[in-house]
Short mmCIF file of C-alpha atoms in Angstrom, two decimals:
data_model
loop_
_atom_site.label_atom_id
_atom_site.label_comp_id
_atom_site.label_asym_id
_atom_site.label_seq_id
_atom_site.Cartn_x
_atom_site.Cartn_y
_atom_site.Cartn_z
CA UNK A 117 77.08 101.35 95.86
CA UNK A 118 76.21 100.88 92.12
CA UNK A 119 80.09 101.24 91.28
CA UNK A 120 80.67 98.01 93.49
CA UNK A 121 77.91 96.17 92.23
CA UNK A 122 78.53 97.03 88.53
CA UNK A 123 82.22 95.30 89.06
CA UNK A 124 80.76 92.38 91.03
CA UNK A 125 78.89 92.09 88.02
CA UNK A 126 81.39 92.30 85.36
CA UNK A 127 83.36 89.72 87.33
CA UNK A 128 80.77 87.11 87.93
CA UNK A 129 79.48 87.16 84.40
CA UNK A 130 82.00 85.15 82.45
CA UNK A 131 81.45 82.81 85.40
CA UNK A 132 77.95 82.61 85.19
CA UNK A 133 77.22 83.31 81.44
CA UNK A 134 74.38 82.97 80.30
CA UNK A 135 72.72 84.18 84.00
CA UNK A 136 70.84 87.37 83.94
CA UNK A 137 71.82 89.96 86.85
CA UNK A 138 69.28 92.40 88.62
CA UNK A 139 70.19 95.35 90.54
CA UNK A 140 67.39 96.68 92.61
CA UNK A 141 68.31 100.23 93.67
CA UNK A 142 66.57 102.65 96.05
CA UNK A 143 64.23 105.47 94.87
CA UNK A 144 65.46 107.67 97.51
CA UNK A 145 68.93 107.41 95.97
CA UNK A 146 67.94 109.57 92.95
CA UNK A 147 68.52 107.15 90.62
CA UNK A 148 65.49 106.12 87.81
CA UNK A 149 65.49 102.54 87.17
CA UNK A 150 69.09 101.55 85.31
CA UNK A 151 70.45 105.02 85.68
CA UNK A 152 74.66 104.91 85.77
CA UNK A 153 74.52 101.39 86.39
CA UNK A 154 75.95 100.51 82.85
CA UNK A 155 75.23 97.32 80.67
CA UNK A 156 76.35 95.02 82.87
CA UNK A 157 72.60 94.34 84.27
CA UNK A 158 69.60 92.84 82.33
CA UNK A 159 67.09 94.96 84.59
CA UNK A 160 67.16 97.32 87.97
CA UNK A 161 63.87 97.58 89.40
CA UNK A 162 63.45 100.14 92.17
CA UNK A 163 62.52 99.22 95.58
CA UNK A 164 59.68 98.79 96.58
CA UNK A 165 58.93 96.37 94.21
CA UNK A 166 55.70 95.40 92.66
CA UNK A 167 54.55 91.94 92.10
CA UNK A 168 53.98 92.61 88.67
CA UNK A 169 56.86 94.12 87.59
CA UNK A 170 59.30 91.77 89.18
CA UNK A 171 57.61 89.19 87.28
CA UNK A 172 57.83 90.56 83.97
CA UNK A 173 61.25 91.51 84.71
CA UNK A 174 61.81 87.67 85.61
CA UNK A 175 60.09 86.83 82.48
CA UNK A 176 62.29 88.64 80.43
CA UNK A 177 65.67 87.31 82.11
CA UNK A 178 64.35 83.42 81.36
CA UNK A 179 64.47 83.65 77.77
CA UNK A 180 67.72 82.40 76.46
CA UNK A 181 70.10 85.96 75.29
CA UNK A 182 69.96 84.45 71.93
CA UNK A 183 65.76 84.35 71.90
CA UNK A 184 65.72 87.77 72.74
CA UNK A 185 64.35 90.38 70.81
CA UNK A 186 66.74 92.51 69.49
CA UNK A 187 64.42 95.24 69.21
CA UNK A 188 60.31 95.99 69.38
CA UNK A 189 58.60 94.85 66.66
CA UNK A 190 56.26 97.87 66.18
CA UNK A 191 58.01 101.59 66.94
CA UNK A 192 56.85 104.11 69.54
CA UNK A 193 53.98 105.53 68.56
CA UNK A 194 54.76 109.08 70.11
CA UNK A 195 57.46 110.62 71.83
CA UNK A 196 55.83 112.92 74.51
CA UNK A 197 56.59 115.00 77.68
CA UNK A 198 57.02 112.38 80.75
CA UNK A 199 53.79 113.29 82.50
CA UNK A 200 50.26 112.75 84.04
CA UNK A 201 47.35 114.53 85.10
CA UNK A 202 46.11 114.98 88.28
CA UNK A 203 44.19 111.92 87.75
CA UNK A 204 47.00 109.55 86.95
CA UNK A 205 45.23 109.69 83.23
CA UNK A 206 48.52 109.66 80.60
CA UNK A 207 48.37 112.72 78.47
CA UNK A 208 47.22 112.66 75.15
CA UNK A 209 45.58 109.28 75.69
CA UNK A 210 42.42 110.26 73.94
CA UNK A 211 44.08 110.37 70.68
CA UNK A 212 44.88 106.79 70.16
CA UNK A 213 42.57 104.19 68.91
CA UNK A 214 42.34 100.96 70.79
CA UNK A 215 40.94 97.50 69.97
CA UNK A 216 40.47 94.99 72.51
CA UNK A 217 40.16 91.04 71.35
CA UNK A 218 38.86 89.18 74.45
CA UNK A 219 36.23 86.47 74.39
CA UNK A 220 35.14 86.79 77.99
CA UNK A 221 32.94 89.99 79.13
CA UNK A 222 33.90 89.85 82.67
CA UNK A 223 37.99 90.44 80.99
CA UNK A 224 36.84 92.37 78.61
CA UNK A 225 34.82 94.95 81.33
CA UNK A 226 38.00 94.90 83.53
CA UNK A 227 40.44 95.98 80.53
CA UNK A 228 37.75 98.87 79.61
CA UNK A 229 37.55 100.12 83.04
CA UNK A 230 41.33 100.39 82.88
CA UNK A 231 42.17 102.39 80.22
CA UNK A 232 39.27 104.02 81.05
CA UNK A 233 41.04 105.15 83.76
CA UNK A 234 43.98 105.98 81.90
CA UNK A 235 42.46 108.52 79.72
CA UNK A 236 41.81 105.78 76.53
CA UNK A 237 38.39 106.25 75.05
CA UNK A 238 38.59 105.51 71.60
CA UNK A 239 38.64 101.72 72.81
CA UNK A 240 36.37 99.18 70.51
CA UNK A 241 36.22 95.50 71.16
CA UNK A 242 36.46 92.18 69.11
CA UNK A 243 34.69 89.44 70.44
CA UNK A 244 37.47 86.24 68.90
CA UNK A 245 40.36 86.64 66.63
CA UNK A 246 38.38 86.48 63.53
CA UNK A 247 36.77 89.35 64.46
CA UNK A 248 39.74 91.30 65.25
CA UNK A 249 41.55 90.00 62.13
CA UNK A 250 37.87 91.77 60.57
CA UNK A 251 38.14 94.98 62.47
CA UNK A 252 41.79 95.54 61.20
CA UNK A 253 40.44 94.74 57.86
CA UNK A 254 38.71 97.77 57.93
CA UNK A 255 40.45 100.16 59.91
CA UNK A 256 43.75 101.16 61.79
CA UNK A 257 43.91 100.39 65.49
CA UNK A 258 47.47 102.07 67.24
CA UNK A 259 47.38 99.32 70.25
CA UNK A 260 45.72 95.90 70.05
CA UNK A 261 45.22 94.02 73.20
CA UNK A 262 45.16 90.63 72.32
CA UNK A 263 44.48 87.67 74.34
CA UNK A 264 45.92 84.78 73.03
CA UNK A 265 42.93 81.93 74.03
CA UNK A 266 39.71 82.30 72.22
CA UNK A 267 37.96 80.30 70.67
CA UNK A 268 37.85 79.92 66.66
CA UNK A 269 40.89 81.77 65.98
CA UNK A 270 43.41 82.31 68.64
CA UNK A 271 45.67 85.36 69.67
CA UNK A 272 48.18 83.34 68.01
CA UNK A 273 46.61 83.13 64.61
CA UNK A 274 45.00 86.24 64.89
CA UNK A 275 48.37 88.04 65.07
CA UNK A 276 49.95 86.41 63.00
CA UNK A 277 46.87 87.39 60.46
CA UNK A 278 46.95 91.18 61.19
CA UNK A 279 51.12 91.11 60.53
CA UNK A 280 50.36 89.64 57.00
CA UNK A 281 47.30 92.14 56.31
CA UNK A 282 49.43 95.40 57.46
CA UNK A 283 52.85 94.16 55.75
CA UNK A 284 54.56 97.23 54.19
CA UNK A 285 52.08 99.52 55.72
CA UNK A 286 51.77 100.82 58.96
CA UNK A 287 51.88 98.69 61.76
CA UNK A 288 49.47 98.51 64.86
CA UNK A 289 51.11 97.57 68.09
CA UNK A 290 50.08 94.03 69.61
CA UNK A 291 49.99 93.43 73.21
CA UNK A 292 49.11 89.96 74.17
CA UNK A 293 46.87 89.63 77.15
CA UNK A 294 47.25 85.72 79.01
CA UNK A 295 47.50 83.90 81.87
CA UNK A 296 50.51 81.69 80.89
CA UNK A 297 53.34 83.22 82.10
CA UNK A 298 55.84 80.61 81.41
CA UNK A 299 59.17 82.29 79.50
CA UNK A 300 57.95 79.51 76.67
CA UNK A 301 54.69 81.45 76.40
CA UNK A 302 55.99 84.80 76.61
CA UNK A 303 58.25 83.66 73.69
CA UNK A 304 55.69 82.01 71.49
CA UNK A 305 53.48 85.29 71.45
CA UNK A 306 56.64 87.59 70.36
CA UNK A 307 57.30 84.95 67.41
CA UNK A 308 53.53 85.29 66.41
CA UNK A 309 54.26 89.10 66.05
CA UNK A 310 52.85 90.41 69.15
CA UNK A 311 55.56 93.41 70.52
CA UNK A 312 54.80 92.96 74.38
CA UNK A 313 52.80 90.27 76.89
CA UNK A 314 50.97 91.61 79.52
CA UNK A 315 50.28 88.11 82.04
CA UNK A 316 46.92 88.34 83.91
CA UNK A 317 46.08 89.35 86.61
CA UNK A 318 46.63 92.60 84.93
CA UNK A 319 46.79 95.83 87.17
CA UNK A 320 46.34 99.69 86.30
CA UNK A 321 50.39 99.88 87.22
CA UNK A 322 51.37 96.84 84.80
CA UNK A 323 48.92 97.75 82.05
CA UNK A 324 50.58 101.60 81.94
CA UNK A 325 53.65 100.68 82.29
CA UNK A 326 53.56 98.21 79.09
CA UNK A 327 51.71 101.30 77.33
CA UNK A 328 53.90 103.84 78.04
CA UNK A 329 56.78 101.54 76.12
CA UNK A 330 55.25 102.90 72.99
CA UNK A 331 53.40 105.61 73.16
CA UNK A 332 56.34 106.98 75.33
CA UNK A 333 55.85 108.50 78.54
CA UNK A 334 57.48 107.45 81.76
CA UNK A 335 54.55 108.73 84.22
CA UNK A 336 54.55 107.99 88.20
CA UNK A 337 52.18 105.06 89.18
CA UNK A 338 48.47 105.67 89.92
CA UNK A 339 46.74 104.07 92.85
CA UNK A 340 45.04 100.16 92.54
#
């Protein structure tokens, strides 16, 4: 029971400081993800669990409490009602303006066909950093999807760029896209600015999920 493991917790963690604790809990108990299981755990994923989010959830524990985040760097971009259509597209989808920065076509097609599927489609691309530090230059993007190796001007640099050009203004959320998916990595792109890492492979399920942090629906997984 969640009672017992909350006070298993609490026990163990002035033992075990600065070890993260999981609690996976059942979805036929009711229970959402961290529902009345208190602030004793750093994550409860529900069972079954996915690949991906297990490993951003392991992600997440590695950094160091101190190296943490204390909160996003870019707000929610809309509070809405938790749903989906009957296609798995997220509601109001259509009314946010992407920008995706990827060098390589066959990554670039794959992210497309995504949010495609999600209901995005205002979604424009940037070819490098440069040209994504260009495209903010002359307009306003809600979610970038950044990913952080290409050539001329990295993710990195390129974030790091957009935070200085939209300083006191409003502030487009950054997403990097990669395939490192060491905790050093995942901390490197939140220090450039970026608000979230998405690691590659990336599915429909991990990509929506990361969305839905800011634009701020909870909606039910869609099929691979």
């Amino acid at each position: 029971p969640a009672a017992d493991a909350s006070e298993l917790c609490s026990s163990l963690r002035p033992l075990l400081d600065p070890s993260a604790f999981v609690c996976k809990t059942s979805p036929l108990s009711g229970r959402a993800d961290g529902d009345e299981l208190g602030d004793e755990f750093d994550g409860s994923p529900s069972k079954p669990i996915k690949y991906s989010a297990l490993l951003d959830l392991v992600l997440s524990c590695a950094v160091p409490p101190a190296s943490r985040s204390p909160k996003l760097v870019s707000p929610p971009l809309k509070r809405s009602r938790p749903t989906v259509d009957t296609n798995g597209q997220i509601l109001h989808a259509g009314e946010f303006r992407l920008l995706v920065a990827e060098d390589n076509s066959v990554n670039e097609m794959v992210l497309r066909r995504l949010l495609s599927r999600l209901g995005f489609e205002r979604v424009e691309v940037a070819a490098n950093g440069l040209d994504a530090v260009g495209a903010v230059r002359l307009s306003y993007y809600d979610i970038i999807l950044m990913d952080m190796h290409m050539p001329e001007c990295d993710g990195y640099e390129a974030t790091q760029r957009i935070r200085e050009l939209q300083t006191g203004g409003r502030r487009s959320v950054i997403i990097a896209v990669t395939a490192a998916a060491m905790p050093e990595d995942r901390r490197r792109a939140l220090e450039a600015g970026c608000d979230e890492v998405l690691v590659k492979p990336i599915s429909i399920n991990s990509l929506r999920s990361v969305l839905n942090i800011f634009i701020g629906h909870e909606s039910a997984p869609v099929p691979d």
